[in-house]
Amino acid sequence: MEEIEITKPDDWHVHFRDREILREVVPETTRNFARAIVMPNLIPPILNGKQAIKYKERIKKVIPKTDDFEPFMTIYLTEKTSKNDLKEAYNNNAVFAAKLYPAGATTNSDSGVKDIKKIMPVLETMAKVGMPLLIHGEVTHKEVDIFDREKVFINQNLDFICKELPELKITLEHITTEDATMYVNQSNRNLVATITPHHLALNRNAIFVGGIRPHNYCLPILKREKHRRALIEVATNGNKKFFLGTDTAPHFASHKENCCGCAGIFNATYCMSILAQIFEDNNSIKNLEKFTSLNGSKHYGLSKNKTKIKLLKRNNPIVFKKQIKVGNNSISVFNPDFPVYWEVI
Ligand code: NCD
Ligand code: ZN
């Protein structure tokens, strides 16, 4: 049996939600991850340092005593965000980064930014103080095809921000296209990207295998196979500009299996097993640690985690649990539908 040991991973993009969901999903992340950047798209969103501190306290309360875990908080940018408040929240260590959601781009993004030009003074302040900007990189115009929204955002908005503010630290989150891999790779500025396990595991056919599959619906939406291959290439070759942000996004099954099902895949539970399988299948298990545990912390100027995790390759595929119970509701656990032999032990 094969066994590997790697530095404990970090997840640079999670949705923990709040209240009863928070309590059930946080342990799924803290079991295998030491740190995570926590998204601010609650209802209502986390708009300032005070709210971020309170949210962090709620998260800390539900971390199992056996797990050593640090949540890194974010602020949700709106056209009304005050640059002074943002600067203060960053300088006081209340928050780690700010998140840009184009209005309407995804789950709970209604109060996001309609016109990027309106937040340029805020972004300028972030560049000055060294605060990272995390971007959901999709345009929302009705006339732009849903499969092209990332590419159009890169051309219309990201390129503009990069050129206007060369000093700003930017993470293009959950990238899904070859175009994004190329743009980030060719850029010689402080621009990096995160990649999710589901975009490495699946192409867009997975949304329609034998019928409509609401549990494979997320945003940015899954793309063609050639894009998945491009993501696999940059994730598995050790490239420092690309690292893990799972975008684990819990929703009640009833809200996804619905005539207007919401976007988001809950992948925290078997994330490391799935990634180990994908890396092994691409002859790159030696680079798993870079993607999950080294590139991200290095980019953010943080030391790597001191503890390690072990993964063991079983003789038979591991059996995934199907769901997590939350009161009378449940959250479906992501299963990529190929055999996964690696188990975190
Ligand atoms: C996320 C959510 O549910 O909050 N959904 C998703 O499909 N990824 C939001 C996001 O990160 O886009
Ligand atoms: Zn997300």
Coordinates of C-alpha atoms and ligand atoms in Angstrom, one line a residue:
M1 CA 0.0 0.0 0.0
E2 CA 1.2 3.4 -0.9
E3 CA 1.4 6.2 1.7
I4 CA 2.3 9.9 1.4
E5 CA 2.9 12.5 4.0
I6 CA 2.4 16.2 3.2
T7 CA 2.4 19.5 5.1
K8 CA -1.1 20.2 6.4
P9 CA -3.1 21.9 3.7
D10 CA -4.8 25.3 3.7
D11 CA -8.0 26.2 1.9
W12 CA -7.9 29.7 0.4
H13 CA -11.6 29.9 -0.4
V14 CA -14.4 28.5 1.8
H15 CA -18.1 29.2 2.5
F16 CA -19.0 28.4 6.1
R17 CA -22.4 30.2 6.2
D18 CA -23.8 30.8 9.7
R19 CA -25.9 29.3 12.5
E20 CA -26.8 25.6 12.2
I21 CA -25.0 25.1 8.8
L22 CA -21.8 26.7 10.3
R23 CA -21.8 24.2 13.1
E24 CA -22.0 21.2 10.8
V25 CA -19.7 22.3 8.0
V26 CA -16.8 23.8 9.9
P27 CA -15.5 20.5 11.3
E28 CA -15.5 19.1 7.7
T29 CA -12.8 21.7 6.8
T30 CA -10.9 21.8 10.1
R31 CA -10.2 18.1 10.0
N32 CA -7.7 18.4 7.2
F33 CA -7.0 22.0 6.8
A34 CA -5.0 24.3 9.1
R35 CA -6.2 27.7 7.7
A36 CA -8.9 29.0 5.4
I37 CA -10.0 32.2 3.8
V38 CA -13.7 32.6 4.7
M39 CA -16.0 34.2 2.2
P40 CA -18.2 37.1 3.3
N41 CA -21.3 36.4 1.2
L42 CA -23.7 35.8 4.1
I43 CA -27.2 37.2 4.2
P44 CA -26.6 40.1 5.0
P45 CA -23.0 40.2 3.9
I46 CA -19.9 40.9 6.1
L47 CA -19.3 44.6 5.2
N48 CA -16.8 45.8 7.8
G49 CA -14.2 44.8 10.3
K50 CA -16.6 44.7 13.3
Q51 CA -18.9 42.2 11.5
A52 CA -15.9 40.2 10.5
I53 CA -14.6 39.9 14.0
K54 CA -18.0 38.8 15.3
Y55 CA -18.3 36.2 12.5
K56 CA -14.8 34.9 13.3
E57 CA -15.9 34.5 17.0
R58 CA -18.9 32.4 15.8
I59 CA -16.6 30.3 13.7
K60 CA -14.1 29.7 16.5
K61 CA -16.9 28.5 18.8
V62 CA -17.7 25.6 16.5
I63 CA -14.1 24.4 15.8
P64 CA -13.7 21.0 17.4
K65 CA -11.3 21.1 20.4
T66 CA -9.1 18.5 18.7
D67 CA -8.5 20.7 15.6
D68 CA -6.0 23.5 15.3
F69 CA -7.5 25.9 12.8
E70 CA -7.3 29.6 12.0
P71 CA -10.0 31.3 9.9
F72 CA -8.9 34.3 7.9
M73 CA -11.7 36.8 7.4
T74 CA -12.8 38.9 4.4
I75 CA -14.9 41.9 3.7
Y76 CA -17.5 42.0 0.9
L77 CA -16.9 45.1 -1.3
T78 CA -19.8 47.2 -2.3
E79 CA -19.9 50.5 -4.1
K80 CA -20.3 52.1 -0.7
T81 CA -17.3 50.5 1.0
S82 CA -15.3 53.1 2.9
K83 CA -11.6 53.0 2.1
N84 CA -10.7 54.3 5.6
D85 CA -12.8 51.6 7.3
L86 CA -11.3 48.9 5.0
K87 CA -7.8 50.2 5.7
E88 CA -8.4 50.2 9.4
A89 CA -9.9 46.7 9.4
Y90 CA -6.8 45.4 7.6
N91 CA -4.3 47.2 9.7
N92 CA -6.0 46.0 12.9
N93 CA -5.8 42.4 11.6
A94 CA -9.6 42.1 11.7
V95 CA -9.6 41.0 8.1
F96 CA -7.1 39.4 5.7
A97 CA -8.5 40.4 2.3
A98 CA -11.5 42.0 0.5
K99 CA -13.7 40.2 -1.9
L100 CA -15.0 41.6 -5.2
Y101 CA -18.3 40.1 -6.4
P102 CA -19.7 41.6 -9.6
A103 CA -23.4 42.2 -8.7
G104 CA -25.5 39.2 -9.5
A105 CA -22.5 37.0 -10.4
T106 CA -23.3 34.2 -7.9
T107 CA -25.0 33.1 -4.7
N108 CA -25.7 36.1 -2.4
S109 CA -24.0 38.7 -4.6
D110 CA -26.8 41.1 -5.1
S111 CA -25.1 43.9 -3.1
G112 CA -21.9 43.4 -5.1
V113 CA -20.2 45.9 -7.5
K114 CA -22.0 47.0 -10.6
D115 CA -19.4 49.4 -11.9
I116 CA -15.8 48.6 -11.1
K117 CA -14.8 52.2 -11.7
K118 CA -16.7 53.2 -8.6
I119 CA -14.5 51.1 -6.4
M120 CA -11.1 52.2 -7.9
P121 CA -10.3 54.5 -5.0
V122 CA -10.9 51.6 -2.6
L123 CA -8.7 49.3 -4.7
E124 CA -6.0 52.0 -4.7
T125 CA -6.0 52.1 -0.9
M126 CA -5.7 48.3 -0.8
A127 CA -2.8 48.5 -3.2
K128 CA -1.1 51.0 -0.9
V129 CA -1.5 49.0 2.3
G130 CA -0.8 45.6 0.7
M131 CA -4.3 44.2 1.3
P132 CA -5.1 41.3 -1.1
L133 CA -8.1 41.5 -3.5
L134 CA -10.0 38.3 -4.1
I135 CA -12.1 38.3 -7.3
H136 CA -15.0 36.4 -8.5
G137 CA -14.1 36.9 -12.1
E138 CA -17.3 36.8 -14.1
V139 CA -19.3 39.5 -15.9
T140 CA -23.0 39.3 -15.5
H141 CA -24.3 40.9 -18.7
K142 CA -27.4 39.1 -20.0
E143 CA -26.0 39.0 -23.5
V144 CA -22.8 37.2 -22.5
D145 CA -23.0 33.5 -22.7
I146 CA -22.7 31.9 -19.2
F147 CA -19.7 29.8 -20.4
D148 CA -17.9 32.9 -21.6
R149 CA -18.3 35.1 -18.5
E150 CA -14.9 34.4 -17.0
K151 CA -13.0 35.1 -20.3
V152 CA -15.0 38.3 -20.9
F153 CA -14.3 39.5 -17.3
I154 CA -10.6 39.0 -17.8
N155 CA -10.6 41.0 -21.0
Q156 CA -13.0 43.7 -19.8
N157 CA -12.3 44.1 -16.1
L158 CA -9.3 42.2 -14.8
D159 CA -7.0 43.5 -17.4
F160 CA -8.1 47.1 -16.6
I161 CA -7.6 46.6 -12.8
C162 CA -4.2 45.0 -13.4
K163 CA -3.0 47.9 -15.6
E164 CA -4.4 50.7 -13.4
L165 CA -3.0 49.2 -10.2
P166 CA 0.1 47.2 -10.9
E167 CA 0.9 47.0 -7.1
L168 CA -2.4 45.5 -6.1
K169 CA -2.2 41.8 -4.9
I170 CA -4.9 39.9 -6.8
T171 CA -6.2 36.4 -6.5
L172 CA -8.5 35.4 -9.4
E173 CA -10.6 32.8 -7.6
H174 CA -11.9 29.4 -8.7
I175 CA -10.6 29.8 -12.3
T176 CA -12.3 27.5 -14.8
T177 CA -10.8 28.3 -18.3
E178 CA -7.7 27.9 -20.3
D179 CA -7.9 31.6 -20.9
A180 CA -7.6 32.3 -17.1
T181 CA -4.6 29.9 -16.8
M182 CA -2.9 31.7 -19.6
Y183 CA -3.6 35.2 -18.4
V184 CA -2.4 34.5 -14.9
N185 CA 0.6 32.5 -16.0
Q186 CA 1.8 35.2 -18.4
S187 CA 1.4 38.0 -16.0
N188 CA 4.6 39.1 -14.3
R189 CA 2.7 41.1 -11.7
N190 CA 1.4 39.9 -8.3
L191 CA -1.5 37.9 -9.8
V192 CA -2.3 34.3 -8.7
A193 CA -5.3 32.0 -9.0
T194 CA -7.1 29.4 -7.0
I195 CA -8.6 26.2 -8.4
T196 CA -11.3 24.0 -6.9
P197 CA -11.4 20.2 -6.8
H198 CA -14.6 20.0 -8.8
H199 CA -13.3 22.0 -11.7
L200 CA -10.3 19.6 -11.8
A201 CA -12.5 16.6 -11.6
L202 CA -15.4 17.4 -13.9
N203 CA -16.2 19.0 -17.3
R204 CA -19.5 20.5 -18.2
N205 CA -21.0 17.2 -19.3
A206 CA -21.3 16.3 -15.6
I207 CA -24.2 18.8 -15.3
F208 CA -26.2 16.7 -17.7
V209 CA -25.3 13.0 -17.4
G210 CA -28.6 11.2 -18.1
G211 CA -30.6 14.1 -16.8
I212 CA -30.0 17.4 -15.0
R213 CA -27.6 17.2 -12.0
P214 CA -28.2 20.0 -9.7
H215 CA -25.4 18.9 -7.4
N216 CA -22.8 19.6 -10.1
Y217 CA -24.1 23.1 -10.6
C218 CA -21.8 25.8 -9.3
L219 CA -20.5 29.2 -10.4
P220 CA -18.4 29.7 -12.4
I221 CA -20.1 26.9 -14.2
L222 CA -18.1 23.8 -15.2
K223 CA -16.5 24.2 -18.6
R224 CA -15.4 22.1 -21.6
E225 CA -12.8 19.3 -21.3
K226 CA -10.1 21.4 -22.9
H227 CA -10.5 23.9 -20.1
R228 CA -10.4 21.2 -17.4
R229 CA -7.2 19.9 -19.0
A230 CA -5.6 23.3 -18.8
L231 CA -6.5 23.6 -15.1
I232 CA -5.1 20.1 -14.5
E233 CA -1.9 21.2 -16.2
V234 CA -1.2 24.3 -14.0
A235 CA -2.4 22.6 -10.8
T236 CA -0.3 19.5 -11.1
N237 CA 3.0 20.9 -12.5
G238 CA 3.9 22.7 -9.3
N239 CA 3.4 26.2 -10.8
K240 CA 3.6 28.7 -7.9
K241 CA 0.9 30.9 -9.2
F242 CA -1.9 28.3 -8.7
F243 CA -3.1 26.8 -5.5
L244 CA -6.1 25.3 -3.8
G245 CA -9.3 27.2 -3.0
T246 CA -12.0 24.6 -2.7
D247 CA -15.0 27.0 -3.0
T248 CA -16.8 24.5 -0.8
A249 CA -20.3 25.9 -0.8
P250 CA -22.9 24.2 1.3
H251 CA -26.6 24.5 0.4
F252 CA -29.5 22.4 1.6
A253 CA -30.3 19.7 -0.9
S254 CA -33.8 21.0 -1.2
H255 CA -32.5 24.3 -2.3
K256 CA -30.5 22.7 -5.1
E257 CA -33.0 20.1 -6.1
N258 CA -35.4 22.8 -7.0
C259 CA -37.0 24.5 -10.0
C260 CA -34.5 27.3 -9.4
G261 CA -31.7 25.4 -7.8
C262 CA -28.9 27.4 -6.3
A263 CA -25.2 27.3 -7.3
G264 CA -22.5 25.7 -5.1
I265 CA -20.9 22.4 -4.4
F266 CA -20.1 21.2 -0.9
N267 CA -16.7 19.4 -1.4
A268 CA -14.9 19.9 2.0
T269 CA -15.3 16.3 3.2
Y270 CA -13.3 14.3 0.6
C271 CA -11.4 17.2 -1.0
M272 CA -7.9 15.8 -0.2
S273 CA -8.8 12.3 -1.2
I274 CA -10.2 13.5 -4.6
L275 CA -7.1 15.7 -5.2
A276 CA -4.7 12.9 -4.4
Q277 CA -6.5 10.7 -6.9
I278 CA -6.4 13.4 -9.6
F279 CA -2.8 14.1 -9.0
E280 CA -1.9 10.4 -9.1
D281 CA -3.9 9.9 -12.2
N282 CA -1.8 12.7 -13.8
N283 CA 1.5 11.2 -12.6
S284 CA 2.0 14.2 -10.3
I285 CA 1.4 13.0 -6.7
K286 CA 4.8 14.6 -5.9
N287 CA 3.3 18.0 -6.6
L288 CA 0.2 17.6 -4.5
E289 CA 1.8 19.3 -1.5
K290 CA 2.8 22.4 -3.5
F291 CA -0.8 22.9 -4.7
T292 CA -2.5 22.2 -1.4
S293 CA 0.0 23.3 1.2
L294 CA 2.9 25.4 0.0
N295 CA 2.1 27.7 -3.0
G296 CA -0.8 29.6 -1.3
S297 CA 1.0 30.3 2.0
K298 CA 4.1 31.4 0.2
H299 CA 2.1 33.8 -1.9
Y300 CA 0.4 35.3 1.1
G301 CA 3.7 35.7 2.9
L302 CA 2.8 33.2 5.6
S303 CA 4.9 30.3 7.0
K304 CA 3.9 26.8 6.0
N305 CA 2.0 24.7 8.5
K306 CA 4.2 22.8 11.0
T307 CA 2.0 19.7 11.2
K308 CA 1.5 17.1 8.5
I309 CA -1.2 14.8 7.2
K310 CA -0.9 11.3 5.8
L311 CA -2.8 9.8 2.9
L312 CA -3.0 6.1 2.4
K313 CA -3.9 4.5 -0.9
R314 CA -6.4 1.7 -0.2
N315 CA -6.9 -1.4 -2.3
N316 CA -10.5 -0.6 -2.8
P317 CA -12.2 2.7 -3.5
I318 CA -13.3 4.6 -0.4
V319 CA -17.0 4.8 0.2
F320 CA -18.2 8.4 0.4
K321 CA -20.9 9.4 2.8
K322 CA -23.7 10.9 0.8
Q323 CA -24.8 13.8 3.0
I324 CA -24.4 15.8 6.1
K325 CA -27.5 16.3 8.3
V326 CA -28.4 19.8 9.4
G327 CA -31.5 19.4 11.6
N328 CA -34.2 18.1 9.3
N329 CA -32.3 19.2 6.3
S330 CA -29.3 17.7 4.5
I331 CA -26.3 18.9 2.5
S332 CA -25.1 16.6 -0.3
V333 CA -21.4 15.8 -0.2
F334 CA -19.5 16.1 -3.5
N335 CA -18.7 12.8 -5.2
P336 CA -16.9 13.1 -8.5
D337 CA -18.1 9.7 -9.7
F338 CA -14.8 8.1 -10.4
P339 CA -13.1 5.7 -8.0
V340 CA -11.0 7.4 -5.3
Y341 CA -8.5 5.2 -3.4
W342 CA -6.8 7.8 -1.3
E343 CA -7.8 8.3 2.3
V344 CA -6.6 10.8 4.9
I345 CA -5.5 8.8 7.9
Ligands
NCD1 C1 -20.9 30.1 -3.9 C2 -22.0 30.1 -2.8 O1 -22.8 29.2 -2.8 O2 -21.9 31.0 -1.9 N1 -21.5 29.4 -5.0 C3 -20.8 28.8 -6.0 O3 -21.4 28.2 -6.9 N2 -19.5 28.8 -6.1 C4 -20.6 31.5 -4.3 C5 -19.3 31.6 -5.2 O4 -18.2 31.5 -4.7 O5 -19.5 31.9 -6.4
ZN2 ZN -17.1 30.8 -3.4

